[in-house]
Coordinates of C-alpha atoms in Angstrom, one line a residue:
X1 CA 5.1 35.7 -13.4
X2 CA 3.8 32.2 -13.1
X3 CA 4.8 29.0 -11.4
X4 CA 6.5 28.0 -14.7
X5 CA 9.2 30.6 -14.0
X6 CA 10.0 29.3 -10.5
X7 CA 13.4 27.6 -10.0
X8 CA 12.1 24.1 -9.8
X9 CA 9.9 24.4 -12.9
X10 CA 12.8 26.2 -14.8
X11 CA 15.1 23.3 -14.2
X12 CA 12.6 20.7 -15.0
X13 CA 12.4 22.6 -18.3
X14 CA 16.1 22.9 -18.7
X15 CA 16.6 19.2 -18.3
X16 CA 13.9 18.4 -20.8
X17 CA 15.5 20.9 -23.2
X18 CA 18.9 19.3 -22.7
X19 CA 17.2 15.9 -23.5
X20 CA 15.6 17.3 -26.6
X21 CA 19.1 18.5 -27.7
X22 CA 20.5 15.0 -27.2
X23 CA 17.6 13.5 -29.2
X24 CA 18.3 16.0 -32.0
X25 CA 22.0 15.1 -32.0
X26 CA 21.0 11.4 -32.2
X27 CA 22.5 10.6 -28.7
X28 CA 19.1 9.7 -27.5
X29 CA 16.4 8.0 -29.5
X30 CA 13.3 10.1 -29.9
X31 CA 10.1 9.3 -28.0
X32 CA 11.4 7.9 -24.9
X33 CA 9.0 8.3 -21.9
X34 CA 10.4 10.7 -19.4
X35 CA 7.8 10.1 -16.7
X36 CA 10.4 8.5 -14.3
X37 CA 12.8 11.6 -14.7
X38 CA 13.0 13.4 -11.4
X39 CA 14.5 16.8 -10.4
X40 CA 15.1 17.1 -6.7
X41 CA 17.6 18.2 -4.1
X42 CA 20.4 15.5 -3.6
X43 CA 20.2 13.7 -0.2
X44 CA 23.5 15.1 0.8
X45 CA 23.5 18.9 0.5
X46 CA 27.3 19.0 -0.1
X47 CA 26.7 17.4 -3.5
X48 CA 24.9 20.5 -4.8
X49 CA 21.5 22.1 -5.0
X50 CA 19.7 19.9 -7.5
X51 CA 20.0 16.3 -8.8
X52 CA 18.5 14.4 -11.6
X53 CA 18.3 10.7 -12.3
X54 CA 17.6 11.4 -16.1
X55 CA 20.7 9.4 -17.3
X56 CA 19.9 6.5 -14.9
X57 CA 16.3 5.9 -16.0
X58 CA 16.7 6.7 -19.7
X59 CA 19.9 4.8 -20.4
X60 CA 18.5 1.3 -20.6
X61 CA 15.5 2.1 -22.8
X62 CA 18.0 4.1 -24.9
X63 CA 20.4 1.3 -25.1
X64 CA 23.1 3.4 -23.7
X65 CA 25.6 3.5 -20.8
X66 CA 24.3 5.6 -17.9
X67 CA 27.6 7.4 -17.2
X68 CA 28.1 8.1 -20.9
X69 CA 24.6 9.6 -21.2
X70 CA 25.2 11.6 -18.0
X71 CA 28.4 13.0 -19.6
X72 CA 26.5 14.1 -22.6
X73 CA 23.7 15.7 -20.4
X74 CA 26.3 17.4 -18.1
X75 CA 27.8 19.0 -21.2
X76 CA 24.5 20.6 -22.0
X77 CA 23.5 21.6 -18.5
X78 CA 26.9 23.2 -17.8
X79 CA 26.0 25.8 -20.5
X80 CA 23.3 27.3 -18.3
X81 CA 24.1 30.6 -16.8
X82 CA 22.7 29.9 -13.4
X83 CA 24.6 26.5 -13.1
X84 CA 28.1 26.9 -11.4
X85 CA 28.9 23.3 -11.5
X86 CA 27.5 20.1 -13.1
X87 CA 29.0 16.8 -12.0
X88 CA 28.3 13.0 -12.2
X89 CA 28.0 11.0 -9.1
X90 CA 28.2 7.1 -8.9
X91 CA 27.0 5.3 -12.0
X92 CA 25.2 8.3 -13.5
X93 CA 23.4 10.6 -11.1
X94 CA 23.8 14.4 -12.1
X95 CA 24.4 17.0 -9.4
X96 CA 24.0 20.7 -10.0
X97 CA 25.3 23.6 -8.0
X98 CA 23.5 26.8 -8.6
X99 CA 24.7 30.3 -8.5
X100 CA 23.8 32.9 -5.8
X101 CA 21.9 34.8 -8.5
X102 CA 19.6 31.7 -8.9
X103 CA 18.5 31.8 -5.3
X104 CA 18.2 35.5 -5.1
X105 CA 15.9 35.4 -8.2
X106 CA 13.9 32.7 -6.5
X107 CA 13.5 35.0 -3.4
X108 CA 12.1 37.7 -5.7
X109 CA 9.8 35.1 -7.3
X110 CA 8.2 34.3 -4.0
X111 CA 7.5 38.0 -3.5
X112 CA 6.1 38.3 -6.9
X113 CA 3.9 35.3 -6.8
X114 CA 2.8 35.7 -3.2
X115 CA -0.1 33.4 -2.3
X116 CA 0.4 31.6 -5.7
X117 CA 4.0 30.6 -5.1
X118 CA 3.8 26.9 -5.2
X119 CA 0.5 26.7 -7.2
X120 CA 0.9 24.4 -10.3
X121 CA -0.8 23.6 -13.4
X122 CA 0.3 19.9 -13.1
X123 CA -3.3 18.7 -12.9
X124 CA -4.2 20.3 -16.3
X125 CA -7.8 20.9 -15.2
X126 CA -8.7 17.2 -14.9
X127 CA -11.4 16.5 -12.4
X128 CA -10.8 14.4 -9.3
X129 CA -13.6 13.3 -7.1
X130 CA -12.5 13.1 -3.4
X131 CA -14.9 11.3 -1.1
X132 CA -14.3 11.7 2.5
X133 CA -16.0 11.5 5.9
X134 CA -19.1 9.6 4.7
X135 CA -20.0 8.8 8.3
X136 CA -23.2 6.9 8.9
X137 CA -26.0 9.6 9.6
X138 CA -26.8 8.3 13.0
X139 CA -25.3 10.9 15.3
X140 CA -22.7 13.6 15.8
X141 CA -19.3 13.5 14.3
X142 CA -16.6 11.8 16.6
X143 CA -12.8 11.9 16.5
X144 CA -12.8 8.7 14.5
X145 CA -14.4 10.6 11.7
X146 CA -12.1 13.7 12.3
X147 CA -8.8 12.4 11.0
X148 CA -10.4 11.2 7.6
X149 CA -12.2 14.4 7.3
X150 CA -9.1 16.5 7.7
X151 CA -7.0 14.3 5.4
X152 CA -9.7 14.4 2.7
X153 CA -10.3 18.1 2.9
X154 CA -6.6 18.9 2.9
X155 CA -6.0 16.5 -0.1
X156 CA -9.0 18.3 -2.0
X157 CA -7.3 21.7 -1.4
X158 CA -3.9 20.4 -2.4
X159 CA -5.3 18.9 -5.6
X160 CA -7.0 22.2 -6.5
X161 CA -3.8 24.1 -5.9
X162 CA -1.9 21.6 -8.1
X163 CA -4.2 22.4 -11.0
X164 CA -7.1 19.9 -10.8
X165 CA -10.8 20.6 -10.6
X166 CA -12.1 18.8 -7.5
X167 CA -15.4 17.5 -6.5
X168 CA -15.8 17.1 -2.6
X169 CA -18.3 14.4 -2.0
X170 CA -20.0 12.9 1.1
X171 CA -21.8 9.6 0.6
X172 CA -24.8 9.3 2.9
X173 CA -25.3 5.8 4.0
X174 CA -29.1 6.1 4.5
X175 CA -30.3 2.7 3.1
X176 CA -28.8 0.3 5.6
X177 CA -29.9 -1.3 8.8
X178 CA -28.3 1.4 10.9
X179 CA -30.8 4.0 9.8
X180 CA -33.6 1.6 10.8
X181 CA -32.1 1.4 14.2
X182 CA -31.9 5.2 14.3
X183 CA -35.6 5.5 13.5
X184 CA -36.5 3.2 16.4
X185 CA -34.2 5.2 18.6
X186 CA -36.0 8.4 17.6
X187 CA -39.3 6.8 18.2
X188 CA -38.4 6.2 21.8
X189 CA -37.3 9.9 22.2
X190 CA -40.6 10.8 20.5
X191 CA -42.7 8.9 23.1
X192 CA -40.5 10.4 25.8
X193 CA -41.4 13.9 24.5
X194 CA -45.0 13.0 24.8
X195 CA -44.5 12.3 28.5
X196 CA -44.0 8.5 28.5
X197 CA -41.3 7.3 31.0
X198 CA -39.1 5.3 28.6
X199 CA -36.4 4.3 31.1
X200 CA -33.0 3.2 30.0
X201 CA -32.6 3.0 26.2
X202 CA -32.5 -0.7 25.1
X203 CA -29.2 -2.2 24.1
X204 CA -28.6 -2.0 20.4
X205 CA -30.3 1.4 20.0
X206 CA -28.7 4.8 20.0
X207 CA -28.7 6.2 23.6
X208 CA -27.3 9.7 23.0
X209 CA -29.0 12.8 24.2
X210 CA -28.6 14.3 20.7
X211 CA -31.8 12.4 19.6
X212 CA -33.9 14.2 22.3
X213 CA -34.6 17.3 20.1
X214 CA -35.5 15.1 17.2
X215 CA -38.0 13.3 19.2
X216 CA -39.4 16.6 20.5
X217 CA -39.7 18.0 17.0
X218 CA -41.7 14.9 15.9
X219 CA -43.9 15.1 18.9
X220 CA -44.6 18.8 18.2
X221 CA -45.5 18.0 14.6
X222 CA -47.5 14.8 15.0
X223 CA -48.7 14.7 18.5
X224 CA -49.4 11.2 19.8
X225 CA -50.4 9.9 16.3
X226 CA -47.6 7.4 16.1
X227 CA -47.0 6.7 19.9
X228 CA -48.9 3.4 19.8
X229 CA -48.9 2.8 16.0
X230 CA -47.4 -0.3 14.5
X231 CA -43.8 0.3 13.3
X232 CA -44.8 -0.1 9.6
X233 CA -46.8 3.1 9.9
X234 CA -43.9 5.3 11.1
X235 CA -40.6 3.7 10.3
X236 CA -40.0 5.3 7.0
X237 CA -41.1 8.7 8.1
X238 CA -39.1 8.7 11.2
X239 CA -36.2 7.4 9.4
X240 CA -36.3 10.2 6.8
X241 CA -36.7 12.9 9.4
X242 CA -34.0 11.5 11.6
X243 CA -31.4 11.2 8.8
X244 CA -32.2 14.8 7.7
X245 CA -31.7 16.0 11.3
X246 CA -28.4 14.1 11.7
X247 CA -27.1 15.5 8.5
X248 CA -27.8 19.0 9.7
X249 CA -25.8 18.1 12.8
X250 CA -23.0 16.5 10.8
X251 CA -22.7 19.6 8.6
X252 CA -22.5 21.8 11.6
X253 CA -19.8 19.6 13.1
X254 CA -17.8 19.7 9.8
X255 CA -18.1 23.5 9.7
X256 CA -16.3 23.7 13.0
X257 CA -13.4 22.3 11.1
X258 CA -13.9 24.5 8.2
X259 CA -15.0 21.6 6.0
X260 CA -17.6 21.8 3.3
X261 CA -18.7 19.3 0.6
X262 CA -19.9 20.0 -3.0
X263 CA -22.1 16.9 -3.1
X264 CA -24.0 14.8 -0.7
X265 CA -25.0 11.5 -2.4
X266 CA -27.7 9.5 -0.8
X267 CA -27.5 5.7 -1.0
X268 CA -31.2 5.4 -0.7
X269 CA -31.7 7.7 -3.7
X270 CA -29.0 5.9 -5.6
X271 CA -30.9 2.6 -5.2
X272 CA -34.2 4.2 -6.0
X273 CA -32.8 5.5 -9.2
X274 CA -31.9 2.1 -10.4
X275 CA -28.1 2.7 -10.6
X276 CA -27.2 -0.7 -9.0
X277 CA -29.3 -2.3 -11.7
X278 CA -27.5 -0.4 -14.4
X279 CA -24.2 -1.3 -12.9
X280 CA -25.2 -4.9 -12.8
X281 CA -26.3 -4.8 -16.4
X282 CA -22.8 -3.4 -17.5
X283 CA -21.1 -6.1 -15.6
X284 CA -23.3 -9.0 -16.9
X285 CA -22.9 -7.7 -20.5
X286 CA -19.1 -8.1 -20.0
X287 CA -19.3 -11.5 -18.3
X288 CA -18.2 -10.0 -15.0
X289 CA -21.3 -11.0 -13.0
X290 CA -22.7 -14.5 -13.1
X291 CA -25.3 -16.5 -11.0
X292 CA -23.5 -18.9 -8.8
X293 CA -23.1 -20.4 -5.3
X294 CA -20.8 -19.1 -2.7
X295 CA -18.3 -21.5 -1.1
X296 CA -19.1 -22.7 2.4
X297 CA -17.3 -20.5 5.1
X298 CA -14.3 -22.2 6.4
X299 CA -14.9 -24.2 9.6
X300 CA -18.6 -24.8 8.8
X301 CA -20.0 -28.4 8.7
X302 CA -22.0 -29.3 5.6
X303 CA -25.2 -29.5 7.5
X304 CA -24.8 -26.0 8.8
X305 CA -24.5 -24.6 5.3
X306 CA -27.3 -24.0 2.8
X307 CA -26.0 -23.0 -0.6
X308 CA -27.9 -20.2 -2.2
X309 CA -27.5 -19.0 -5.8
X310 CA -26.6 -15.3 -5.9
X311 CA -25.3 -12.8 -8.5
X312 CA -21.5 -12.9 -8.0
X313 CA -18.9 -10.4 -9.2
X314 CA -15.8 -12.1 -10.8
X315 CA -13.5 -10.3 -8.3
X316 CA -11.0 -13.2 -8.5
X317 CA -10.3 -12.0 -12.0
X318 CA -8.8 -9.0 -10.4
X319 CA -6.8 -10.4 -7.6
X320 CA -9.5 -11.1 -5.0
X321 CA -9.5 -14.4 -3.1
X322 CA -13.1 -15.2 -4.0
X323 CA -16.0 -13.9 -6.1
X324 CA -18.3 -11.5 -4.2
X325 CA -22.1 -11.3 -4.1
X326 CA -23.7 -8.0 -5.2
X327 CA -27.2 -9.0 -3.8
X328 CA -28.5 -10.9 -0.8
X329 CA -30.7 -13.9 -0.9
X330 CA -33.8 -11.6 -0.4
X331 CA -32.9 -9.6 -3.5
X332 CA -31.6 -6.5 -1.7
X333 CA -28.2 -5.1 -2.5
X334 CA -25.1 -6.1 -0.5
X335 CA -23.0 -3.2 0.8
X336 CA -20.6 -4.2 -1.9
X337 CA -23.2 -4.2 -4.6
X338 CA -24.5 -0.7 -3.6
X339 CA -20.9 0.7 -3.2
X340 CA -20.0 -0.6 -6.7
X341 CA -23.0 1.2 -8.2
X342 CA -22.1 4.4 -6.3
X343 CA -18.5 4.4 -7.7
X344 CA -19.9 3.7 -11.1
X345 CA -22.0 6.9 -10.8
X346 CA -19.1 9.0 -9.6
X347 CA -16.9 7.9 -12.4
X348 CA -19.3 9.2 -14.9
X349 CA -18.4 12.8 -13.7
X350 CA -14.7 12.6 -12.9
X351 CA -11.3 11.7 -14.4
X352 CA -10.0 10.1 -11.2
X353 CA -11.5 9.0 -7.8
X354 CA -10.0 9.1 -4.5
X355 CA -11.7 7.6 -1.3
X356 CA -10.7 8.3 2.3
X357 CA -11.7 5.2 4.3
X358 CA -11.2 4.1 7.9
X359 CA -8.6 1.4 8.3
X360 CA -11.3 -1.0 9.3
X361 CA -12.5 -1.2 5.7
X362 CA -9.1 -2.4 4.4
X363 CA -10.5 -5.8 3.6
X364 CA -12.8 -4.3 0.9
X365 CA -10.3 -2.2 -1.0
X366 CA -9.2 -4.8 -3.5
X367 CA -12.6 -5.9 -4.5
X368 CA -14.1 -2.3 -4.9
X369 CA -11.0 -1.3 -6.9
X370 CA -11.5 -4.3 -9.1
X371 CA -15.2 -3.5 -9.6
X372 CA -14.5 0.1 -10.5
X373 CA -11.7 -1.0 -12.9
X374 CA -14.2 -3.5 -14.6
X375 CA -17.1 -0.9 -14.8
X376 CA -15.1 2.0 -16.1
X377 CA -13.1 -0.2 -18.4
X378 CA -16.2 -1.6 -19.9
X379 CA -17.1 2.0 -20.8
X380 CA -13.9 2.2 -22.8
X381 CA -11.7 4.2 -20.5
X382 CA -10.6 2.9 -17.1
X383 CA -11.0 5.6 -14.3
X384 CA -8.0 5.8 -12.0
X385 CA -9.2 4.9 -8.4
X386 CA -7.3 5.1 -5.2
X387 CA -8.2 4.4 -1.5
X388 CA -6.4 6.1 1.3
X389 CA -6.9 4.3 4.7
X390 CA -6.8 6.3 7.8
X391 CA -6.2 4.8 11.2
X392 CA -8.2 5.7 14.3
X393 CA -7.1 8.4 16.9
X394 CA -6.6 7.6 20.6
X395 CA -7.7 10.5 22.7
X396 CA -5.6 11.1 25.8
X397 CA -5.2 13.8 28.4
X398 CA -1.7 13.9 30.0
X399 CA -1.2 10.3 28.9
X400 CA -4.6 8.9 30.2
X401 CA -7.5 7.8 28.0
X402 CA -10.3 10.5 27.8
X403 CA -13.7 9.5 29.1
X404 CA -16.7 9.3 26.7
X405 CA -19.0 12.2 26.1
X406 CA -22.4 12.2 27.9
X407 CA -24.1 13.9 24.9
X408 CA -23.0 11.1 22.4
X409 CA -23.6 8.3 24.8
X410 CA -20.6 6.2 23.6
X411 CA -17.7 8.5 22.2
X412 CA -16.1 12.0 22.3
X413 CA -17.6 14.3 19.8
X414 CA -15.6 16.3 17.4
X415 CA -17.4 19.3 18.6
X416 CA -16.1 18.8 22.1
X417 CA -12.5 18.5 20.8
X418 CA -12.6 21.6 18.6
X419 CA -14.2 23.8 21.2
X420 CA -11.5 22.9 23.7
X421 CA -8.3 23.2 21.6
X422 CA -9.5 25.0 18.4
X423 CA -9.9 24.2 14.7
X424 CA -6.2 24.9 13.7
X425 CA -4.8 22.6 16.3
X426 CA -7.0 19.8 15.4
X427 CA -6.4 20.1 11.7
X428 CA -2.7 20.5 11.9
X429 CA -2.3 17.6 14.4
X430 CA -4.3 15.2 12.2
X431 CA -1.7 15.8 9.5
X432 CA 1.5 15.3 11.6
X433 CA 1.6 11.7 10.9
X434 CA 1.0 9.5 7.8
X435 CA -2.7 8.6 7.8
X436 CA -2.0 4.9 7.8
X437 CA -0.1 5.2 11.2
X438 CA -1.7 5.1 14.6
X439 CA -2.1 8.4 16.2
X440 CA -2.4 9.7 19.8
X441 CA -4.2 13.0 20.4
X442 CA -3.2 14.3 23.8
X443 CA -5.2 17.3 24.8
X444 CA -2.3 18.6 26.9
X445 CA 0.3 18.1 24.3
X446 CA -1.4 19.6 21.3
X447 CA -1.7 23.1 23.0
X448 CA 1.8 23.0 24.6
X449 CA 3.9 26.0 23.7
X450 CA 7.1 24.1 22.8
X451 CA 9.2 23.0 19.9
X452 CA 8.0 19.5 20.5
X453 CA 4.5 20.6 19.5
X454 CA 4.6 20.9 15.7
X455 CA 1.4 23.0 15.6
X456 CA 2.8 25.6 17.9
X457 CA 6.3 25.4 16.3
X458 CA 5.0 26.3 12.7
X459 CA 2.5 28.9 13.8
X460 CA 5.1 30.5 16.0
X461 CA 7.5 30.8 13.1
X462 CA 5.0 32.8 11.1
X463 CA 4.0 34.9 14.3
X464 CA 7.7 35.4 15.0
X465 CA 8.2 36.8 11.4
X466 CA 5.3 39.1 11.6
X467 CA 6.4 40.4 15.0
X468 CA 9.9 41.0 13.4
X469 CA 8.4 42.9 10.5
X470 CA 6.3 45.1 12.9
X471 CA 9.3 45.8 15.0
X472 CA 11.3 46.7 11.9
X473 CA 8.6 49.1 10.8
X474 CA 8.5 50.7 14.2
X475 CA 12.2 51.4 13.9
X476 CA 12.0 52.8 10.4
X477 CA 13.1 49.6 8.4
X478 CA 11.1 48.0 5.6
X479 CA 11.7 44.8 3.6
X480 CA 13.8 45.6 0.5
X481 CA 15.5 43.9 -2.3
X482 CA 18.2 46.6 -2.6
X483 CA 20.7 44.8 -0.4
X484 CA 20.0 41.2 -1.3
X485 CA 23.6 41.0 -2.4
X486 CA 24.6 41.3 1.3
X487 CA 22.8 38.0 2.2
X488 CA 25.3 35.2 3.3
X489 CA 25.3 31.5 3.0
X490 CA 23.3 31.0 6.1
X491 CA 20.5 33.2 4.7
X492 CA 20.7 31.5 1.4
X493 CA 20.4 28.1 3.0
X494 CA 16.9 29.2 4.2
X495 CA 16.0 30.3 0.6
X496 CA 17.1 26.9 -0.7
X497 CA 14.9 25.2 1.9
X498 CA 11.9 27.4 1.1
X499 CA 12.3 26.9 -2.6
X500 CA 11.5 23.3 -2.3
X501 CA 7.8 24.1 -1.8
X502 CA 6.6 24.1 -5.5
X503 CA 8.2 20.7 -6.0
X504 CA 6.8 19.4 -2.8
X505 CA 3.3 20.5 -3.7
X506 CA 3.5 18.6 -7.1
X507 CA 4.9 15.5 -5.4
X508 CA 2.3 15.5 -2.5
X509 CA -0.5 16.0 -5.1
X510 CA 0.7 13.1 -7.3
X511 CA 1.0 10.9 -4.2
X512 CA -2.2 12.0 -2.7
X513 CA -0.5 12.8 0.6
X514 CA -1.2 16.2 2.1
X515 CA 0.7 15.3 5.3
X516 CA 3.9 16.0 3.3
X517 CA 3.0 19.6 3.5
X518 CA 2.9 19.5 7.2
X519 CA 6.1 17.8 7.3
X520 CA 7.7 20.3 5.1
X521 CA 6.4 23.1 7.2
X522 CA 7.9 21.6 10.3
X523 CA 11.3 21.4 8.7
X524 CA 11.0 24.9 7.3
X525 CA 10.0 26.3 10.7
X526 CA 12.9 24.5 12.3
X527 CA 15.3 26.0 9.9
X528 CA 14.0 29.5 10.5
X529 CA 14.1 29.1 14.3
X530 CA 17.6 27.8 14.1
X531 CA 18.7 30.9 12.1
X532 CA 16.9 33.1 14.5
X533 CA 18.6 31.5 17.5
X534 CA 22.0 32.4 15.9
X535 CA 21.2 36.0 16.4
X536 CA 20.7 35.4 20.2
X537 CA 24.5 35.1 20.5
X538 CA 25.7 37.1 17.5
X539 CA 24.0 40.6 17.1
X540 CA 25.4 40.8 13.6
X541 CA 23.2 37.9 12.5
X542 CA 19.9 39.4 13.7
X543 CA 17.1 40.4 11.3
X544 CA 17.4 44.0 12.5
X545 CA 20.9 45.4 12.6
X546 CA 20.2 49.1 13.5
X547 CA 23.5 50.4 12.0
X548 CA 23.0 48.7 8.7
X549 CA 19.8 49.7 6.8
X550 CA 20.6 47.8 3.6
X551 CA 21.3 44.4 5.3
X552 CA 18.3 44.9 7.7
X553 CA 16.1 45.5 4.6
X554 CA 17.4 42.4 2.8
X555 CA 16.9 40.2 5.9
X556 CA 13.4 41.6 6.5
X557 CA 12.7 40.8 2.8
X558 CA 13.9 37.3 3.4
X559 CA 11.8 36.9 6.5
X560 CA 8.7 38.2 4.7
X561 CA 9.1 35.5 1.9
X562 CA 9.7 32.6 4.4
X563 CA 6.6 33.8 6.2
X564 CA 4.8 33.8 2.8
X565 CA 5.6 30.1 2.2
X566 CA 4.6 29.2 5.7
X567 CA 1.2 30.9 5.1
X568 CA 0.8 29.2 1.8
X569 CA 1.5 25.8 3.3
X570 CA -0.9 26.4 6.3
X571 CA -3.5 27.4 3.8
X572 CA -3.3 24.1 2.0
X573 CA -3.9 22.4 5.5
X574 CA -6.8 24.7 6.3
X575 CA -4.9 26.3 9.1
X576 CA -4.6 30.0 9.8
X577 CA -1.2 31.7 9.7
X578 CA -1.5 33.7 12.9
X579 CA 0.0 37.2 13.2
X580 CA 1.0 36.9 16.9
X581 CA 1.0 34.3 19.8

């Protein structure tokens, strides 16, 4: 059995077949785009189990009345054996009520597919490059990096599950001024390792203790060779060694979160290979870069401004408020120019690009999207490119701001946080809000054993299910399909909820929003716990009813499948489905 045989996929197919039948009958013109046709639960559960907007979105291009088209569709859909009722709501929405057999079959489908329930072929094997983290290689990871790291990694996993090939990429910004500052900071630690008293680290350099081992390693290798040497003799060497040491540290920090990348692209290597020049050549050939002068900054007097001719990208052609320089007056590449070339390189190996950026980069989104559109369009096929912005995280402890880490010198490290609360807590918490929304991470609340803590609430649902199965086994009961006909409406409501998972996976993948999985898991866990709590007052509603083996087997089978979906969803988020708590 495959995803194509799950209930959601089946009804997408049924509706397309009904539309095909209407085309054959001449009720619908052939060839209409169905991309806007949706199949999903109605907002009000009393209206049925599934709803489709097919008549609403196809009526206008078909030159038809929405309700008349809906009536024709309902006549086709009502013929399906699993449809108990097909009705029209409002001007043309179609609601479908499905039979018990449909939901019991879906429960069996979950059991058959197991870890693959929800997996989709939607992506068709197309390659998506997801770039995330890309922190400057100047120190350990901090919690500002953490949220984007988790969002990017969960998105990459989600896209793979939805049928895409994925390239996980980290862009190493090792060509800017910040790595020169890093090299100078390491030189101080190098002199310190040689016995020199360096005192307080000068302002503007990196003061963290994490650079001490780098300085010690350099002292061990080179002795005092560069202690009093001019900067020109050691800067490049120290920069290279320091960046390499920082990337080892960053990889170790990411590993604490279970994050790996397929590709680490170096900005310095990119520039050395001539990629920015290649990109500029493409743009000039298509009249998208010209030599011109920037307008004077607003508020500057004329005698404060010296116009300089620079190569400018025609970003106004793509909605930006001014054209942007790709080089500085000294001939070096601007950050925008280098970034443009980097995306040009990525697009050569992927069908679509997704970048996870901090919200402080919001001002550059429009121009870099314009540049990518221009570059890839010049090649003959524009590469879809999206940027997901992620807000910072405020660290609290019982509502009070957390003090900075001594090791980092200026921030709380990711390693500190993971070691205190655990990988799973960090990962799930980072996905409990939309990434563009501000987030508070309170050390006390994220480990709280209460329904107000979504991490605990979801993991507890899985642990509770596994505990119930163990208890059932101890009493001689096993999950069984034999008594599924005994399941009532309350149990089928759980199945209906769980069966939304395949549809949600596809919707989340299309929207590039892995947090939707976390939201779904919270709702499913809530539904499960609510059903469980009914049994506290009504013994006949418990999962284990000692005097009824068939009913107990059916309910344990239901619990097993709900647990399977919780496990599948948590796996997409990179979180373990625990056996006990």
